[in-house]
mmCIF file of C-alpha atoms and ligand atoms in Angstrom:
data_model
loop_
_atom_site.group_PDB
_atom_site.id
_atom_site.type_symbol
_atom_site.label_atom_id
_atom_site.label_comp_id
_atom_site.label_asym_id
_atom_site.label_seq_id
_atom_site.Cartn_x
_atom_site.Cartn_y
_atom_site.Cartn_z
ATOM 1 C CA MET E 1 -2.505 36.136 -1.771
ATOM 2 C CA THR E 2 -1.784 33.240 -4.089
ATOM 3 C CA ALA E 3 -4.104 30.287 -4.416
ATOM 4 C CA THR E 4 -1.766 28.137 -2.359
ATOM 5 C CA ALA E 5 -1.321 30.532 0.541
ATOM 6 C CA PRO E 6 -3.313 28.449 3.039
ATOM 7 C CA LEU E 7 -0.936 25.554 2.446
ATOM 8 C CA ALA E 8 1.882 27.521 3.942
ATOM 9 C CA PHE E 9 0.012 27.644 7.245
ATOM 10 C CA ARG E 10 -0.408 23.914 7.564
ATOM 11 C CA SER E 11 2.178 23.072 10.152
ATOM 12 C CA VAL E 12 1.890 19.293 10.053
ATOM 13 C CA THR E 13 3.483 17.311 7.275
ATOM 14 C CA ARG E 14 0.908 15.467 5.233
ATOM 15 C CA VAL E 15 1.734 11.953 4.125
ATOM 16 C CA LEU E 16 -0.134 9.955 1.512
ATOM 17 C CA SER E 17 0.219 6.207 1.060
ATOM 18 C CA CYS E 18 -1.957 4.174 -1.234
ATOM 19 C CA ILE E 19 -2.470 0.498 -1.655
ATOM 20 C CA GLN E 20 -4.210 -1.407 -4.416
ATOM 21 C CA PRO E 21 -6.975 -3.806 -3.431
ATOM 22 C CA THR E 22 -5.666 -6.779 -5.347
ATOM 23 C CA GLY E 23 -5.701 -10.066 -3.494
ATOM 24 C CA SER E 24 -5.379 -10.680 0.215
ATOM 25 C CA VAL E 25 -3.044 -8.972 2.641
ATOM 26 C CA HIS E 26 -0.183 -11.222 3.754
ATOM 27 C CA LEU E 27 2.330 -11.246 6.551
ATOM 28 C CA GLY E 28 4.962 -9.579 4.375
ATOM 29 C CA ASN E 29 2.647 -6.626 3.691
ATOM 30 C CA TYR E 30 1.796 -6.411 7.367
ATOM 31 C CA LEU E 31 5.203 -6.771 9.018
ATOM 32 C CA GLY E 32 7.030 -5.017 6.207
ATOM 33 C CA ALA E 33 4.815 -1.978 5.768
ATOM 34 C CA LEU E 34 1.408 -1.805 7.418
ATOM 35 C CA VAL E 35 2.684 -2.009 11.014
ATOM 36 C CA ASN E 36 4.548 1.178 10.281
ATOM 37 C CA TRP E 37 1.375 2.851 9.053
ATOM 38 C CA VAL E 38 -0.088 2.106 12.462
ATOM 39 C CA ARG E 39 2.992 3.270 14.357
ATOM 40 C CA GLY E 40 3.256 6.456 12.323
ATOM 41 C CA GLN E 41 -0.360 7.554 12.419
ATOM 42 C CA HIS E 42 0.122 10.054 15.245
ATOM 43 C CA ASP E 43 3.335 11.600 13.955
ATOM 44 C CA LYS E 44 2.034 13.221 10.802
ATOM 45 C CA ASP E 45 -1.247 13.921 9.050
ATOM 46 C CA VAL E 46 -1.684 10.623 7.252
ATOM 47 C CA PHE E 47 -4.014 9.814 4.387
ATOM 48 C CA HIS E 48 -4.357 6.220 3.211
ATOM 49 C CA GLY E 49 -6.105 5.527 -0.040
ATOM 50 C CA ILE E 50 -7.412 2.164 -1.123
ATOM 51 C CA VAL E 51 -6.926 2.731 -4.819
ATOM 52 C CA ASP E 52 -9.611 0.606 -6.401
ATOM 53 C CA LEU E 53 -9.613 2.580 -9.665
ATOM 54 C CA HIS E 54 -5.957 1.671 -10.131
ATOM 55 C CA ALA E 55 -6.872 -1.983 -9.750
ATOM 56 C CA LEU E 56 -9.210 -1.610 -12.757
ATOM 57 C CA THR E 57 -6.186 -1.354 -15.022
ATOM 58 C CA THR E 58 -5.918 -5.133 -14.896
ATOM 59 C CA ALA E 59 -9.156 -6.409 -13.321
ATOM 60 C CA THR E 60 -12.120 -7.464 -15.424
ATOM 61 C CA GLU E 61 -14.095 -9.915 -13.327
ATOM 62 C CA PRO E 62 -17.241 -8.406 -11.771
ATOM 63 C CA GLY E 63 -17.163 -7.934 -8.011
ATOM 64 C CA LEU E 64 -13.530 -8.831 -7.386
ATOM 65 C CA VAL E 65 -12.194 -5.337 -6.810
ATOM 66 C CA GLY E 66 -15.108 -4.426 -4.551
ATOM 67 C CA ALA E 67 -14.638 -7.541 -2.442
ATOM 68 C CA ALA E 68 -10.914 -6.902 -2.116
ATOM 69 C CA THR E 69 -11.670 -3.289 -1.182
ATOM 70 C CA VAL E 70 -13.912 -4.136 1.795
ATOM 71 C CA GLU E 71 -11.486 -6.786 2.955
ATOM 72 C CA LEU E 72 -8.573 -4.378 2.817
ATOM 73 C CA ALA E 73 -10.526 -1.617 4.562
ATOM 74 C CA ALA E 74 -11.572 -3.956 7.366
ATOM 75 C CA ILE E 75 -7.980 -5.125 7.723
ATOM 76 C CA LEU E 76 -6.646 -1.578 7.945
ATOM 77 C CA TYR E 77 -9.021 -0.828 10.824
ATOM 78 C CA SER E 78 -8.358 -4.212 12.430
ATOM 79 C CA ILE E 79 -4.592 -3.768 12.580
ATOM 80 C CA GLY E 80 -5.105 -0.568 14.544
ATOM 81 C CA LEU E 81 -5.409 2.349 12.176
ATOM 82 C CA ASP E 82 -7.715 4.710 14.004
ATOM 83 C CA PRO E 83 -10.349 6.228 11.730
ATOM 84 C CA GLU E 84 -10.402 9.298 13.978
ATOM 85 C CA VAL E 85 -6.691 9.821 13.403
ATOM 86 C CA ALA E 86 -5.794 8.489 9.965
ATOM 87 C CA THR E 87 -7.895 9.344 6.951
ATOM 88 C CA ILE E 88 -8.697 6.057 5.250
ATOM 89 C CA PHE E 89 -10.671 6.324 2.060
ATOM 90 C CA VAL E 90 -11.625 4.405 -1.039
ATOM 91 C CA GLN E 91 -10.470 6.122 -4.212
ATOM 92 C CA SER E 92 -13.740 5.637 -6.111
ATOM 93 C CA HIS E 93 -15.644 7.284 -3.234
ATOM 94 C CA VAL E 94 -13.815 10.496 -3.995
ATOM 95 C CA PRO E 95 -14.762 11.428 -7.572
ATOM 96 C CA GLU E 96 -12.121 14.150 -7.677
ATOM 97 C CA HIS E 97 -9.489 11.468 -8.398
ATOM 98 C CA ALA E 98 -10.983 10.678 -11.779
ATOM 99 C CA GLN E 99 -11.644 14.364 -12.443
ATOM 100 C CA LEU E 100 -8.142 15.559 -11.677
ATOM 101 C CA GLY E 101 -6.800 12.423 -13.361
ATOM 102 C CA TRP E 102 -7.973 13.788 -16.706
ATOM 103 C CA VAL E 103 -6.287 17.123 -16.070
ATOM 104 C CA MET E 104 -3.098 15.204 -15.247
ATOM 105 C CA GLU E 105 -3.361 13.252 -18.511
ATOM 106 C CA CYS E 106 -3.387 16.563 -20.292
ATOM 107 C CA THR E 107 -0.362 17.758 -18.352
ATOM 108 C CA VAL E 108 1.858 14.748 -18.995
ATOM 109 C CA SER E 109 3.162 13.809 -22.410
ATOM 110 C CA PHE E 110 2.802 10.586 -24.338
ATOM 111 C CA GLY E 111 6.594 10.368 -24.404
ATOM 112 C CA GLU E 112 6.904 10.687 -20.630
ATOM 113 C CA LEU E 113 4.339 7.947 -20.061
ATOM 114 C CA SER E 114 6.101 5.753 -22.630
ATOM 115 C CA ARG E 115 9.279 5.872 -20.570
ATOM 116 C CA MET E 116 7.687 4.470 -17.408
ATOM 117 C CA THR E 117 9.489 1.226 -16.670
ATOM 118 C CA GLN E 118 6.530 -0.220 -14.795
ATOM 119 C CA PHE E 119 4.333 0.169 -17.881
ATOM 120 C CA LYS E 120 6.991 -1.398 -20.089
ATOM 121 C CA ASP E 121 7.396 -4.346 -17.706
ATOM 122 C CA LYS E 122 3.711 -4.884 -17.070
ATOM 123 C CA SER E 123 2.637 -4.594 -20.667
ATOM 124 C CA ALA E 124 5.440 -6.938 -21.767
ATOM 125 C CA ARG E 125 4.440 -9.469 -19.127
ATOM 126 C CA ARG E 126 0.834 -9.377 -20.256
ATOM 127 C CA GLU E 127 1.983 -10.388 -23.746
ATOM 128 C CA SER E 128 -1.106 -11.463 -25.654
ATOM 129 C CA GLU E 129 -3.431 -10.342 -22.875
ATOM 130 C CA PHE E 130 -5.496 -7.180 -22.974
ATOM 131 C CA VAL E 131 -3.321 -4.144 -22.231
ATOM 132 C CA SER E 132 -5.679 -1.365 -21.189
ATOM 133 C CA ALA E 133 -5.016 2.267 -21.994
ATOM 134 C CA GLY E 134 -5.444 2.735 -18.243
ATOM 135 C CA LEU E 135 -2.292 0.720 -17.676
ATOM 136 C CA PHE E 136 -0.521 3.314 -19.786
ATOM 137 C CA THR E 137 -2.090 6.427 -18.239
ATOM 138 C CA TYR E 138 -1.936 5.030 -14.689
ATOM 139 C CA PRO E 139 0.805 7.462 -13.565
ATOM 140 C CA ALA E 140 -1.505 10.377 -14.381
ATOM 141 C CA LEU E 141 -4.143 8.980 -12.026
ATOM 142 C CA GLN E 142 -1.451 8.373 -9.434
ATOM 143 C CA ALA E 143 -0.327 11.998 -9.790
ATOM 144 C CA ALA E 144 -3.925 13.067 -9.159
ATOM 145 C CA ASP E 145 -4.051 10.858 -6.031
ATOM 146 C CA ILE E 146 -1.033 12.618 -4.644
ATOM 147 C CA LEU E 147 -1.604 16.214 -5.727
ATOM 148 C CA LEU E 148 -5.253 16.278 -4.595
ATOM 149 C CA TYR E 149 -4.137 15.994 -0.978
ATOM 150 C CA ASP E 150 -1.309 18.534 -1.033
ATOM 151 C CA ALA E 151 0.831 15.645 0.172
ATOM 152 C CA ASN E 152 4.327 16.642 1.242
ATOM 153 C CA GLU E 153 5.611 13.096 1.530
ATOM 154 C CA VAL E 154 4.839 9.908 -0.312
ATOM 155 C CA PRO E 155 6.505 6.838 1.187
ATOM 156 C CA VAL E 156 7.233 4.403 -1.623
ATOM 157 C CA GLY E 157 9.478 1.525 -2.525
ATOM 158 C CA ASP E 158 11.976 1.765 -5.360
ATOM 159 C CA ASP E 159 9.460 0.427 -7.888
ATOM 160 C CA GLN E 160 7.338 3.557 -7.402
ATOM 161 C CA ARG E 161 10.039 6.231 -7.388
ATOM 162 C CA GLN E 162 9.643 6.943 -11.069
ATOM 163 C CA HIS E 163 5.929 7.569 -10.538
ATOM 164 C CA ILE E 164 6.686 10.134 -7.853
ATOM 165 C CA GLU E 165 9.263 11.783 -10.124
ATOM 166 C CA ILE E 166 6.694 12.133 -12.899
ATOM 167 C CA THR E 167 4.185 13.494 -10.364
ATOM 168 C CA ARG E 168 6.693 16.181 -9.418
ATOM 169 C CA ASP E 169 7.277 16.983 -13.087
ATOM 170 C CA ILE E 170 3.541 17.255 -13.675
ATOM 171 C CA ALA E 171 3.043 19.481 -10.615
ATOM 172 C CA LEU E 172 5.862 21.794 -11.641
ATOM 173 C CA ARG E 173 4.637 21.982 -15.226
ATOM 174 C CA PHE E 174 1.101 22.773 -14.106
ATOM 175 C CA ASN E 175 2.266 25.390 -11.604
ATOM 176 C CA ASN E 176 4.404 26.888 -14.302
ATOM 177 C CA ARG E 177 1.592 27.042 -16.838
ATOM 178 C CA PHE E 178 -1.269 28.084 -14.597
ATOM 179 C CA GLY E 179 0.274 29.528 -11.443
ATOM 180 C CA ASP E 180 1.107 28.005 -8.093
ATOM 181 C CA THR E 181 -1.528 25.379 -7.448
ATOM 182 C CA PHE E 182 -0.019 22.114 -6.311
ATOM 183 C CA VAL E 183 2.332 21.191 -3.522
ATOM 184 C CA VAL E 184 5.322 19.458 -5.090
ATOM 185 C CA PRO E 185 5.606 16.157 -3.188
ATOM 186 C CA GLU E 186 8.666 14.214 -2.235
ATOM 187 C CA ALA E 187 9.223 10.488 -2.313
ATOM 188 C CA VAL E 188 10.395 9.289 1.067
ATOM 189 C CA THR E 189 11.757 5.927 2.046
ATOM 190 C CA PRO E 190 9.226 4.164 4.228
ATOM 191 C CA ALA E 191 10.307 3.048 7.691
ATOM 192 C CA VAL E 192 11.621 -0.438 7.092
ATOM 193 C CA GLY E 193 9.776 -3.184 8.824
ATOM 194 C CA ALA E 194 10.705 -6.822 8.873
ATOM 195 C CA ARG E 195 11.952 -8.403 5.713
ATOM 196 C CA VAL E 196 9.605 -11.326 5.245
ATOM 197 C CA MET E 197 10.544 -13.867 2.615
ATOM 198 C CA ASP E 198 8.497 -16.599 0.966
ATOM 199 C CA LEU E 199 8.376 -19.710 3.145
ATOM 200 C CA GLN E 200 8.900 -21.949 0.110
ATOM 201 C CA ASP E 201 11.477 -19.780 -1.598
ATOM 202 C CA PRO E 202 13.347 -17.718 0.985
ATOM 203 C CA SER E 203 15.325 -15.966 -1.748
ATOM 204 C CA SER E 204 12.271 -13.973 -2.829
ATOM 205 C CA LYS E 205 9.994 -11.694 -0.889
ATOM 206 C CA MET E 206 6.782 -13.181 0.441
ATOM 207 C CA SER E 207 4.241 -12.505 -2.223
ATOM 208 C CA LYS E 208 0.902 -13.611 -3.462
ATOM 209 C CA SER E 209 2.291 -13.925 -6.963
ATOM 210 C CA GLY E 210 4.205 -17.087 -6.157
ATOM 211 C CA ASP E 211 3.083 -20.294 -7.874
ATOM 212 C CA THR E 212 1.227 -21.588 -4.851
ATOM 213 C CA ASP E 213 0.048 -20.145 -1.545
ATOM 214 C CA ALA E 214 2.245 -22.489 0.468
ATOM 215 C CA GLY E 215 4.956 -19.902 1.028
ATOM 216 C CA CYS E 216 2.639 -17.016 1.774
ATOM 217 C CA VAL E 217 0.845 -16.522 5.091
ATOM 218 C CA TYR E 218 -2.275 -14.410 4.789
ATOM 219 C CA LEU E 219 -3.494 -12.243 7.656
ATOM 220 C CA LEU E 220 -6.779 -14.106 7.594
ATOM 221 C CA ASP E 221 -5.335 -17.640 7.459
ATOM 222 C CA SER E 222 -6.692 -19.938 10.162
ATOM 223 C CA PRO E 223 -4.337 -21.164 12.918
ATOM 224 C CA GLN E 224 -4.342 -24.633 11.305
ATOM 225 C CA VAL E 225 -3.282 -23.243 7.943
ATOM 226 C CA ILE E 226 -0.596 -21.070 9.531
ATOM 227 C CA THR E 227 0.798 -24.032 11.452
ATOM 228 C CA ARG E 228 0.872 -26.136 8.292
ATOM 229 C CA LYS E 229 2.601 -23.440 6.221
ATOM 230 C CA PHE E 230 5.340 -23.000 8.819
ATOM 231 C CA LYS E 231 5.730 -26.751 9.297
ATOM 232 C CA ARG E 232 6.390 -27.095 5.564
ATOM 233 C CA ALA E 233 8.630 -24.053 5.337
ATOM 234 C CA VAL E 234 11.843 -24.667 3.417
ATOM 235 C CA THR E 235 14.829 -24.688 5.745
ATOM 236 C CA ASP E 236 18.497 -25.108 4.964
ATOM 237 C CA SER E 237 20.523 -28.234 4.281
ATOM 238 C CA ASP E 238 22.440 -28.580 7.543
ATOM 239 C CA SER E 239 20.467 -28.709 10.763
ATOM 240 C CA GLU E 240 21.999 -25.882 12.742
ATOM 241 C CA VAL E 241 19.893 -22.931 13.891
ATOM 242 C CA ARG E 242 21.888 -19.809 13.230
ATOM 243 C CA TYR E 243 20.979 -16.312 12.015
ATOM 244 C CA ASP E 244 22.789 -15.940 8.705
ATOM 245 C CA VAL E 245 20.735 -14.479 5.887
ATOM 246 C CA THR E 246 23.187 -15.406 3.148
ATOM 247 C CA SER E 247 23.994 -19.010 3.907
ATOM 248 C CA LYS E 248 20.862 -19.902 5.873
ATOM 249 C CA PRO E 249 18.041 -17.910 4.264
ATOM 250 C CA GLY E 250 15.202 -20.243 5.261
ATOM 251 C CA VAL E 251 16.059 -20.423 8.952
ATOM 252 C CA SER E 252 16.926 -16.732 9.090
ATOM 253 C CA ASN E 253 13.536 -15.893 7.619
ATOM 254 C CA LEU E 254 11.811 -17.885 10.358
ATOM 255 C CA LEU E 255 13.933 -16.091 12.964
ATOM 256 C CA ASP E 256 13.106 -12.707 11.427
ATOM 257 C CA ILE E 257 9.395 -13.491 11.511
ATOM 258 C CA LEU E 258 9.609 -14.776 15.076
ATOM 259 C CA ALA E 259 11.514 -11.653 16.092
ATOM 260 C CA ALA E 260 9.010 -9.342 14.416
ATOM 261 C CA ALA E 261 6.070 -11.166 15.969
ATOM 262 C CA THR E 262 7.508 -11.237 19.494
ATOM 263 C CA GLY E 263 9.590 -8.070 19.482
ATOM 264 C CA GLY E 264 12.841 -9.970 20.061
ATOM 265 C CA SER E 265 16.116 -10.009 18.178
ATOM 266 C CA ALA E 266 16.619 -12.641 15.490
ATOM 267 C CA SER E 267 20.209 -13.520 16.373
ATOM 268 C CA GLU E 268 19.471 -13.761 20.094
ATOM 269 C CA LEU E 269 16.433 -15.929 19.428
ATOM 270 C CA ALA E 270 18.613 -18.272 17.369
ATOM 271 C CA GLU E 271 20.509 -19.199 20.505
ATOM 272 C CA SER E 272 17.414 -20.699 22.100
ATOM 273 C CA TYR E 273 17.007 -23.277 19.352
ATOM 274 C CA SER E 274 18.992 -26.317 18.320
ATOM 275 C CA GLN E 275 16.471 -27.865 15.935
ATOM 276 C CA TYR E 276 14.252 -26.653 13.128
ATOM 277 C CA GLY E 277 11.044 -28.324 14.382
ATOM 278 C CA PRO E 278 10.613 -26.278 17.569
ATOM 279 C CA LEU E 279 11.627 -23.078 15.748
ATOM 280 C CA LYS E 280 8.927 -23.641 13.142
ATOM 281 C CA ALA E 281 6.331 -24.479 15.782
ATOM 282 C CA ASP E 282 7.163 -21.432 17.903
ATOM 283 C CA THR E 283 7.180 -19.122 14.892
ATOM 284 C CA ALA E 284 3.776 -20.422 13.829
ATOM 285 C CA ASP E 285 2.437 -19.938 17.369
ATOM 286 C CA ALA E 286 3.850 -16.418 17.583
ATOM 287 C CA VAL E 287 2.245 -15.486 14.269
ATOM 288 C CA ILE E 288 -1.073 -17.025 15.330
ATOM 289 C CA ALA E 289 -0.955 -15.014 18.571
ATOM 290 C CA LEU E 290 -0.048 -11.857 16.684
ATOM 291 C CA LEU E 291 -2.898 -12.268 14.223
ATOM 292 C CA ASP E 292 -5.540 -13.478 16.668
ATOM 293 C CA PRO E 293 -6.751 -10.043 17.868
ATOM 294 C CA ILE E 294 -6.608 -8.722 14.295
ATOM 295 C CA GLN E 295 -8.746 -11.596 13.048
ATOM 296 C CA THR E 296 -11.232 -11.146 15.887
ATOM 297 C CA ARG E 297 -11.656 -7.453 15.135
ATOM 298 C CA TYR E 298 -11.865 -8.231 11.418
ATOM 299 C CA ARG E 299 -14.689 -10.721 11.960
ATOM 300 C CA GLU E 300 -16.549 -8.209 14.124
ATOM 301 C CA LEU E 301 -16.277 -5.522 11.498
ATOM 302 C CA MET E 302 -17.258 -7.779 8.629
ATOM 303 C CA ALA E 303 -20.298 -8.879 10.643
ATOM 304 C CA ASP E 304 -21.285 -5.230 11.043
ATOM 305 C CA ARG E 305 -21.264 -3.907 7.514
ATOM 306 C CA ALA E 306 -23.176 -0.803 8.548
ATOM 307 C CA GLU E 307 -20.347 0.186 10.884
ATOM 308 C CA LEU E 308 -17.706 -0.568 8.265
ATOM 309 C CA GLU E 309 -19.552 1.536 5.715
ATOM 310 C CA ARG E 310 -19.933 4.323 8.253
ATOM 311 C CA LEU E 311 -16.201 4.359 8.881
ATOM 312 C CA LEU E 312 -15.526 4.510 5.157
ATOM 313 C CA ARG E 313 -17.972 7.377 4.753
ATOM 314 C CA VAL E 314 -16.165 9.293 7.482
ATOM 315 C CA GLY E 315 -12.881 8.745 5.633
ATOM 316 C CA ALA E 316 -14.391 9.647 2.268
ATOM 317 C CA SER E 317 -15.863 12.873 3.567
ATOM 318 C CA ARG E 318 -12.584 13.923 5.168
ATOM 319 C CA ALA E 319 -10.760 13.070 1.939
ATOM 320 C CA ARG E 320 -13.331 14.884 -0.193
ATOM 321 C CA ALA E 321 -13.084 18.031 1.883
ATOM 322 C CA VAL E 322 -9.431 18.311 0.878
ATOM 323 C CA ALA E 323 -9.715 16.891 -2.639
ATOM 324 C CA SER E 324 -12.614 19.057 -3.749
ATOM 325 C CA ALA E 325 -10.835 22.228 -2.642
ATOM 326 C CA THR E 326 -7.759 21.218 -4.626
ATOM 327 C CA LEU E 327 -9.723 20.341 -7.742
ATOM 328 C CA GLU E 328 -11.514 23.676 -7.507
ATOM 329 C CA ARG E 329 -8.162 25.447 -7.203
ATOM 330 C CA ALA E 330 -6.891 23.611 -10.286
ATOM 331 C CA TYR E 331 -9.996 24.377 -12.382
ATOM 332 C CA THR E 332 -9.826 28.013 -11.325
ATOM 333 C CA ALA E 333 -6.138 28.231 -12.132
ATOM 334 C CA ILE E 334 -6.773 26.806 -15.601
ATOM 335 C CA GLY E 335 -9.626 29.252 -16.019
ATOM 336 C CA LEU E 336 -12.387 26.761 -16.815
ATOM 337 C CA LEU E 337 -15.783 28.417 -16.948
ATOM 338 C CA PRO E 338 -17.340 28.135 -13.474
ATOM 339 C CA CYS E 339 -20.715 26.395 -13.432
HETATM 340 N N1 LIG Q 401 1.129 2.686 -7.948
HETATM 341 C C1 LIG Q 401 1.134 2.255 -6.564
HETATM 342 C C2 LIG Q 401 1.502 0.769 -6.507
HETATM 343 O O1 LIG Q 401 1.311 0.065 -7.465
HETATM 344 C C3 LIG Q 401 -0.186 2.480 -5.916
HETATM 345 C C4 LIG Q 401 -0.562 3.914 -5.876
HETATM 346 C C5 LIG Q 401 -1.592 4.502 -6.539
HETATM 347 C C6 LIG Q 401 0.068 4.929 -5.105
HETATM 348 N N2 LIG Q 401 -1.672 5.797 -6.221
HETATM 349 C C7 LIG Q 401 -0.669 6.117 -5.358
HETATM 350 C C8 LIG Q 401 1.155 4.957 -4.245
HETATM 351 C C9 LIG Q 401 -0.326 7.329 -4.759
HETATM 352 C C10 LIG Q 401 1.501 6.173 -3.642
HETATM 353 C C11 LIG Q 401 0.761 7.344 -3.896
HETATM 354 O O2 LIG Q 401 1.927 0.310 -5.471
#
């Protein structure tokens, strides 16, 4: 029997998605991706990592990553991920990530890491800022995240495909050197949710990296703030309400958001409006109604830290059960001296 034999008996596909705790979750993250995490949780064996160690590649201020981590965890539970179904864990709670990360660094070459476009872009953008070695070796840690869980599928956007490719290369190289140890994962295209654009600049995706927050609706924004952001949303020069992403990006974005929040169709909804004002008001109200139960659950959880920490311990112990077995398999395959 080879070391990986038990894997062959796992009948359910395992999926790993990870998210960095940097900044607050916004409507684009939620409607574009996270709703699908919730919808998909019963279909496959899903693991969701909050990858706080990855956030250290660029974070230096004390406390920030930890605060973003609790917020993100509470949001994941609040939107409906069931801790009994999905395994939600914090990366730093599972020490095997850092341990296997080192092994991965020794299995990937300097040249391969140098070719990562995300590193080239990020380090160029940071110009005179501190460029950590972690920013460079980041794909090795990401490979550890994936391989520790014997993940079959990793849903990622185009910006992450290269990191999944290098993970596959690392897994194959390791298996080749030391014998079959890791499941070779595949990048899959995530189920596409709504395409949510910035309210101030409907030609770019809603994002927290915009100049101001005015175009970005956060999941925890108050109803007043949400109403104000939609009221000030950029619309298009004529005054007709029509669903046309190319020539009317601002209005179409509002219609897309309204459709996603109410479950309707954007082009059908367009027919009920003749002016921008009521469309903006209704979209704001629909988003407020959508977020209200999430915010209520979030406040409850944040007020009960003990419960939140308990949930995270449950996730960490489920994650560790898998991760520690994989690390052990890797150490054994390499032939490190058992302690
Ligand atoms: N690099 C990913 C990003 O920036 C985050 C990430 C870390 C990840 N580890 C992962 C994604 C493992 C998928 C699988 O978005």
